[in-house]
Coordinates of C-alpha atoms in Angstrom, one line a residue:
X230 CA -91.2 -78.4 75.1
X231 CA -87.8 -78.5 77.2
X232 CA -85.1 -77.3 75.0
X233 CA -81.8 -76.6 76.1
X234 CA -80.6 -72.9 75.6
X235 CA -77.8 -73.8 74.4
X236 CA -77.5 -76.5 71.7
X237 CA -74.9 -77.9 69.0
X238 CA -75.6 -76.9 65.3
X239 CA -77.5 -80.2 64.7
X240 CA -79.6 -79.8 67.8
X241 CA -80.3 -76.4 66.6
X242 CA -81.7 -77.6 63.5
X243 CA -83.6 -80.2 64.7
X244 CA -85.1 -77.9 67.0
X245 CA -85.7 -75.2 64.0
X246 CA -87.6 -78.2 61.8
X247 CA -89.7 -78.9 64.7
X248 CA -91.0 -75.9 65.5
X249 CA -92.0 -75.1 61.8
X250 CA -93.3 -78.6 61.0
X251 CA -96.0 -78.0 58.7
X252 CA -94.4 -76.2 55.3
X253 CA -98.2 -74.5 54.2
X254 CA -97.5 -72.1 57.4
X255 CA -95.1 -69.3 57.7
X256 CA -93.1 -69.1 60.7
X257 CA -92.2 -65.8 61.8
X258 CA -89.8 -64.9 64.6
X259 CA -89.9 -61.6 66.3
X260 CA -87.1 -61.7 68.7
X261 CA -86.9 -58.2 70.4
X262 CA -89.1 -55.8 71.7
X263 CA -92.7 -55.4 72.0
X264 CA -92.4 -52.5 69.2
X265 CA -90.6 -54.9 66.6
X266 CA -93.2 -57.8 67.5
X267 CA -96.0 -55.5 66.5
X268 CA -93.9 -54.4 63.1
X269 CA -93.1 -58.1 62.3
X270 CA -96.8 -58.9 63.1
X271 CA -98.4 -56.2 61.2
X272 CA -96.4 -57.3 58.2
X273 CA -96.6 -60.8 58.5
X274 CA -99.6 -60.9 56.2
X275 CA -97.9 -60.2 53.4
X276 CA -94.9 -61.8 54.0
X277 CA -97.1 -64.9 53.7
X278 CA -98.4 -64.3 50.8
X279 CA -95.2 -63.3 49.0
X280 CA -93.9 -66.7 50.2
X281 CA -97.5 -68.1 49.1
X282 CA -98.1 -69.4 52.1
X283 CA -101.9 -70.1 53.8
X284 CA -101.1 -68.6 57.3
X285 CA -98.5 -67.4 59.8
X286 CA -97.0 -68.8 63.1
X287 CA -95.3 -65.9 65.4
X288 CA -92.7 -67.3 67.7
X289 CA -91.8 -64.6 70.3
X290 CA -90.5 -64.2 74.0
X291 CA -93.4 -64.9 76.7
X292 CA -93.6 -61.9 77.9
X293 CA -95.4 -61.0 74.9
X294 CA -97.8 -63.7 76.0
X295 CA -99.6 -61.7 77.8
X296 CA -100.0 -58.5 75.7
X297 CA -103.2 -59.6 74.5
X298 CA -103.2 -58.9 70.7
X299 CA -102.7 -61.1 67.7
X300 CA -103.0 -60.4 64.1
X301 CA -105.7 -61.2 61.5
X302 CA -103.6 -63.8 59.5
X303 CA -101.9 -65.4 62.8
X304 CA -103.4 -68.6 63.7
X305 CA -101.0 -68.9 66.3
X306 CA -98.0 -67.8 68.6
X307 CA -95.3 -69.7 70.1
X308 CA -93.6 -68.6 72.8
X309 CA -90.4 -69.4 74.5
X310 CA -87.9 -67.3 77.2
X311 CA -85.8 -65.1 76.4
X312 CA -83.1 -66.1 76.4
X313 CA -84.0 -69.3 73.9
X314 CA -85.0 -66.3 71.6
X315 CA -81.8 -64.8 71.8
X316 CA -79.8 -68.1 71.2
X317 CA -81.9 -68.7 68.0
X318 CA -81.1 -65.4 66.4
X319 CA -77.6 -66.1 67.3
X320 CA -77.4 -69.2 65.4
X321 CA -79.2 -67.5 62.6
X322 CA -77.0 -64.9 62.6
X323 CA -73.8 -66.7 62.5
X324 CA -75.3 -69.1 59.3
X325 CA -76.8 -66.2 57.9
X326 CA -79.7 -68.3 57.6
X327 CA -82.4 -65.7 57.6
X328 CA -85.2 -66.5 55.4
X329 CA -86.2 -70.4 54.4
X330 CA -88.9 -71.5 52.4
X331 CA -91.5 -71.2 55.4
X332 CA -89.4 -69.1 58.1
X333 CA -88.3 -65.4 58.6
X334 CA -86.0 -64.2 61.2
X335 CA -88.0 -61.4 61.7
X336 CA -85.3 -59.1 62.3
X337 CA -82.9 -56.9 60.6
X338 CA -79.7 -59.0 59.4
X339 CA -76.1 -58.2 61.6
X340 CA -74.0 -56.0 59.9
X341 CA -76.4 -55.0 57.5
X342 CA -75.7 -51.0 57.5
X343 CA -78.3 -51.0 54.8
X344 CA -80.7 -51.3 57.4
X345 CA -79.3 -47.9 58.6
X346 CA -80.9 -45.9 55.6
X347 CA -81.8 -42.7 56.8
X348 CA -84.0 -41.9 53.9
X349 CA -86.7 -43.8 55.4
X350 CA -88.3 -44.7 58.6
X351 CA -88.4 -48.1 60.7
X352 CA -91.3 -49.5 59.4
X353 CA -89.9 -48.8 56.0
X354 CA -86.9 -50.5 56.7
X355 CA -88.2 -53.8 58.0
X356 CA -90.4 -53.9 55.0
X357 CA -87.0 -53.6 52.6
X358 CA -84.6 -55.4 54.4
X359 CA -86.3 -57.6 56.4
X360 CA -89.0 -59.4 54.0
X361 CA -88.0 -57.8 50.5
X362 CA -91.8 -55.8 50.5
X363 CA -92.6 -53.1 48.8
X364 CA -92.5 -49.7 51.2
X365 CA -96.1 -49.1 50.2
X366 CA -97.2 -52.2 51.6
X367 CA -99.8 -51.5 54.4
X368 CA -98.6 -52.2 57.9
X369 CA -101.6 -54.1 59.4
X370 CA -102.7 -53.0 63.3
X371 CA -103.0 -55.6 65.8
X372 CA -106.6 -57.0 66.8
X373 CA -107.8 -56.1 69.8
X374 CA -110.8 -58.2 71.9
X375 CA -112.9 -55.6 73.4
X376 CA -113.3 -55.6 77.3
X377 CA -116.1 -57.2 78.6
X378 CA -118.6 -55.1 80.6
X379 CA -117.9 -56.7 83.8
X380 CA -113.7 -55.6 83.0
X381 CA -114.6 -53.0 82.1
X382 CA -116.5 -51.9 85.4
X383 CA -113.5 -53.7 87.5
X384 CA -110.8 -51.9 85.6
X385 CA -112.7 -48.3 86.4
X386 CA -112.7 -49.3 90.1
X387 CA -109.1 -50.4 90.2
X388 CA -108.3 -47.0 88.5
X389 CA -109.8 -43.1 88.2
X390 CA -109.5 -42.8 84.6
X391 CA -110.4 -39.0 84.0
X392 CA -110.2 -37.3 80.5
X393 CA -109.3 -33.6 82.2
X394 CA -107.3 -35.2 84.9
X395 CA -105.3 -38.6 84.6
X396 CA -101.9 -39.0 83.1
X397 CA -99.9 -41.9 82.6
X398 CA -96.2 -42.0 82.8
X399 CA -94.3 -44.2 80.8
X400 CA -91.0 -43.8 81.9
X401 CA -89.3 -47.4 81.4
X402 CA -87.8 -48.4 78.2
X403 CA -86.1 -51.6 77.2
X404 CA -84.8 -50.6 74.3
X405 CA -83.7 -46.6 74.5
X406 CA -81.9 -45.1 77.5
X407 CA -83.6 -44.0 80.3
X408 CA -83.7 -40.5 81.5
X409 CA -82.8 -39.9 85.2
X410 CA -85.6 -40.2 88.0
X411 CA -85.1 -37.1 88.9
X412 CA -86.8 -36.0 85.6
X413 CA -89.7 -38.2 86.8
X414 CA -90.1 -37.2 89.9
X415 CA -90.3 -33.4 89.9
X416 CA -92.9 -34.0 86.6
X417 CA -94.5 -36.2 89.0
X418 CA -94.8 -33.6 91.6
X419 CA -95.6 -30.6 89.3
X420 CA -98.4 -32.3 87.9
X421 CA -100.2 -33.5 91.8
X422 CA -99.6 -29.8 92.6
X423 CA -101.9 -29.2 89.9
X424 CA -104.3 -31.8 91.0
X425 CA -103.9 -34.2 88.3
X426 CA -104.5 -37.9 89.2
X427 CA -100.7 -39.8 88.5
X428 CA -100.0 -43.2 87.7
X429 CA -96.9 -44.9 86.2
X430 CA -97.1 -47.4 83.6
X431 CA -95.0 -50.9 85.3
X432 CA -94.2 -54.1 84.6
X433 CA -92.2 -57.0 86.5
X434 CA -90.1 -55.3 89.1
X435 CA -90.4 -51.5 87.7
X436 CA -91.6 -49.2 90.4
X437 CA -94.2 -46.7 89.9
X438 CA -92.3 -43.0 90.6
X439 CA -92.7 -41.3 93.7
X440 CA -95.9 -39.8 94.2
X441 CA -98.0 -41.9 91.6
X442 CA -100.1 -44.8 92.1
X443 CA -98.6 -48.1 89.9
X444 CA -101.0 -49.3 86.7
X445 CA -100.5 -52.4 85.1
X446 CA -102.2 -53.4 82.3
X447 CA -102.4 -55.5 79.2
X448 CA -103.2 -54.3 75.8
X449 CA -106.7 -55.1 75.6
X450 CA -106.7 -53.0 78.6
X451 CA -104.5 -50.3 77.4
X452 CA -106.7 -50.0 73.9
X453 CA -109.9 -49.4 76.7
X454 CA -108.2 -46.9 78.4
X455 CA -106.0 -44.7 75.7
X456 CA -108.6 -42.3 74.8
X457 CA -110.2 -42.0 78.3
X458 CA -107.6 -40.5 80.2
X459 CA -105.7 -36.8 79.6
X460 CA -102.7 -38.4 78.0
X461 CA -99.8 -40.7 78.2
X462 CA -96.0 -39.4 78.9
X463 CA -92.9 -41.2 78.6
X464 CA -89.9 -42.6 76.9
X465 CA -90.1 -43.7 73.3
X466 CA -91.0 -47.8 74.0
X467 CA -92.9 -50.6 72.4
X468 CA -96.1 -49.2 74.2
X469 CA -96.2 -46.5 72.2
X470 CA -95.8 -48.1 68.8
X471 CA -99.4 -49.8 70.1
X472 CA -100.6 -46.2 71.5
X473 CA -99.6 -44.6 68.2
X474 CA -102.8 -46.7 66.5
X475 CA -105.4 -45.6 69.0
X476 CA -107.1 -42.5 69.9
X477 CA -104.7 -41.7 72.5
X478 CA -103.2 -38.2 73.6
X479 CA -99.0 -38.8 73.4
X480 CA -96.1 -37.3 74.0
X481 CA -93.1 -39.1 73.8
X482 CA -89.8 -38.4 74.7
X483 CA -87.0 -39.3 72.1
X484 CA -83.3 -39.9 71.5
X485 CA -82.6 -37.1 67.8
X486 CA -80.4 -40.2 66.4
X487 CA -83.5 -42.3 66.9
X488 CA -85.8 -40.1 64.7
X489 CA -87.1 -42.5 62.5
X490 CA -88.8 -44.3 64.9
X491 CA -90.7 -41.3 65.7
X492 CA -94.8 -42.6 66.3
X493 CA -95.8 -39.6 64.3
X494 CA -93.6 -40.6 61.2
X495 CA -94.2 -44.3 61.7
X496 CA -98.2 -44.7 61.9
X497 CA -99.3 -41.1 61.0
X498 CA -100.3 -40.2 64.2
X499 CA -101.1 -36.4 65.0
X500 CA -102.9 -36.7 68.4
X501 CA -100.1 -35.9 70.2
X502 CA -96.4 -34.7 69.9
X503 CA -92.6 -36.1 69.7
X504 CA -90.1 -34.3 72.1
X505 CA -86.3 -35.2 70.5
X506 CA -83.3 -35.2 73.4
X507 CA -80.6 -34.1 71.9
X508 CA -79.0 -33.1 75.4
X509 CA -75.6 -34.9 75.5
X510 CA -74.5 -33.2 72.7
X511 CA -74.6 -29.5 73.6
X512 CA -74.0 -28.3 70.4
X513 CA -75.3 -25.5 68.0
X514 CA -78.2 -27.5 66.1
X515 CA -75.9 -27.0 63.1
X516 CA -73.4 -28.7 64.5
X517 CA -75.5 -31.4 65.9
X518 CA -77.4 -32.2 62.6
X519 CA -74.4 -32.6 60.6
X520 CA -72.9 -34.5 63.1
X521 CA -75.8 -37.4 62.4
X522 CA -76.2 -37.1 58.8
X523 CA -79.2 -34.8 58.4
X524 CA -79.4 -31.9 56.4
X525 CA -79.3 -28.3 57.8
X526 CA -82.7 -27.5 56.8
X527 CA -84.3 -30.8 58.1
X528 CA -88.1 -29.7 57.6
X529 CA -87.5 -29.8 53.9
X530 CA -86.6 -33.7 54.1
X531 CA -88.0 -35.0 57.2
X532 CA -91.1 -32.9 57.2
X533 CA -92.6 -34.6 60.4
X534 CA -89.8 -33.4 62.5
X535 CA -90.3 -29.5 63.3
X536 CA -86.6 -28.4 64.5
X537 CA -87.9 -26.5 67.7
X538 CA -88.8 -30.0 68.7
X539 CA -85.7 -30.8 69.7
X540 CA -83.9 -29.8 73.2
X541 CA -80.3 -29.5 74.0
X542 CA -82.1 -29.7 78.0
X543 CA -84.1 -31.7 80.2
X544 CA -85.9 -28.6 82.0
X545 CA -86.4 -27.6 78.5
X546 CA -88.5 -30.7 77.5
X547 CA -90.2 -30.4 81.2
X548 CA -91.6 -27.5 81.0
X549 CA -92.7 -27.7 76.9
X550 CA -94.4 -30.9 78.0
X551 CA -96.4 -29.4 81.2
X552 CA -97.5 -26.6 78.4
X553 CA -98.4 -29.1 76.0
X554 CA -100.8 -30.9 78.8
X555 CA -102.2 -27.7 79.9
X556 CA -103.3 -26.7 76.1
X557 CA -105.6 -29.8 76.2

């Protein structure tokens, strides 16, 4: 289908009714990341049903073609570039057209500070103020194909996965800020002093960090791999929103203000542990958490978050991490 990007209201419509044609289906767009695509998905199911419909349609960005995952009530995904995507949410966004009979813009509404709430956590809030669900509806995981035997023997050759010596950096992040390669690097070079086999986690143009060998893999892959290797290290991304429902040894590095999208908090997953940067500020942790809106004695209402988890430096959250892979 060749669509223009950009298109008159009309045209926008017409394009809209087209691509949701038959109304027993519900049409769901995710329109950002990988980790909101797997959110929208996993709660797709029973958006359907609350809009009594017989199945769902995902409509996403192609690069989540090749991801390899789909969901048990999807009987289908449509995908378009990116920046289609983004011109559809903005014409959602400016007629405020969210949610029709069979579509959801599955995505939380501009301007809605309710989506903000700090009393609960990301998942929570897609399920209130994205499809009106009720926060103890189950998020659904992804389904995953298992790796045939002959992938699975090519995908040992291509790589040395070890469960005392591989790690996998994950250092690239669409969504949160990237820390500075330097970080990288010298984590990079402590750990192949210590004889650990290195790779870095790319895609498209990314390069792998100096001293590390390049993996690339999709998530049927990924789902092979997560509990055969030592762990996984990196910035808080969609990958880890997958990682966070396998077996898989994490640590993840993440922005304080960002805490409720802490993989821990989200999918109740303990195998591995949430480092919070709170570096730019420099402040007294007082300070800091009053600053954002938390209470001084955050254990008592955001139990998952232990306060000496977060770090006011970057050598800090080196070295806690290069103790936290040793202790495996």
């Amino acid at each position: 289908m060749n669509v223009q990007v950009e298109l008159p209201r009309e045209e926008m419509e017409n394009f809209l009714a087209e691509i949701t044609q038959n109304k027993d289906w519900l049409y769901l767009l995710a329109p950002f990341s990988i980790g909101d695509f797997i959110i929208a998905g996993g709660l797709s199911y029973a958006a359907q049903k609350r809009k009594n419909k017989s199945a769902t349609v995902l409509i996403a960005q192609d690069r989540m073609k090749n991801l390899g995952i789909t969901f048990e009530n999807v009987v289908g995904t449509i995908y378009f570039p990116i920046d289609l995507i983004k011109a559809v949410g903005t014409f959602i966004t400016a007629t405020e057209n969210y949610e029709r009979d069979n579509f959801f813009y599955g995505n939380y509404k501009i301007g809605d500070n309710r989506a903000y709430d700090d009393s609960i956590n990301a998942v929570d809030r897609f399920k209130r103020y994205v499809f009106n669900l009720p926060l103890n509806t189950p998020l659904m995981p992804p389904i995953v194909d298992p790796l045939t035997a002959e992938n699975i023997a090519k995908l040992r050759e291509k790589y040395i996965l070890d469960k005392n010596r591989t790690v996998i950096l994950l250092p690239y992040a669409k969504t949160f800020e990237t820390l500075n390669i330097n970080f990288w690097t010298t984590l990079a070079k402590i750990f192949a002093e210590k004889n650990y086999i290195v790779y870095t986690n790319v895609a498209g143009d990314e390069k792998p960090i100096a001293g590390t060998e390049p993996l690339n893999v999709n998530f049927v892959e990924l789902n092979f791999i997560a509990d055969k290797v030592k762990c996984f290290i990196g910035l808080r991304s969609g990958i880890f929103d997958f990682l966070g429902m396998t077996d898989a040894k994490i640590f993840c590095i993440l922005k304080f203000a960002m805490w409720d999208w802490d993989i821990k908090f989200l999918y109740g997953h303990d195998n591995g542990r949430t480092f919070y940067d709170a570096v730019k500020y420099k402040k007294p942790l007082e300070d800091y958490l009053k600053a954002n809106g938390l209470p001084s004695k955050i254990e008592l209402s955001h139990p998952h978050i232990d306060s000496r988890d977060i770090y006011f430096s970057y050598d800090d959250i080196l070295n806690a991490i290069l103790y936290e892979v040793e202790k495996i």
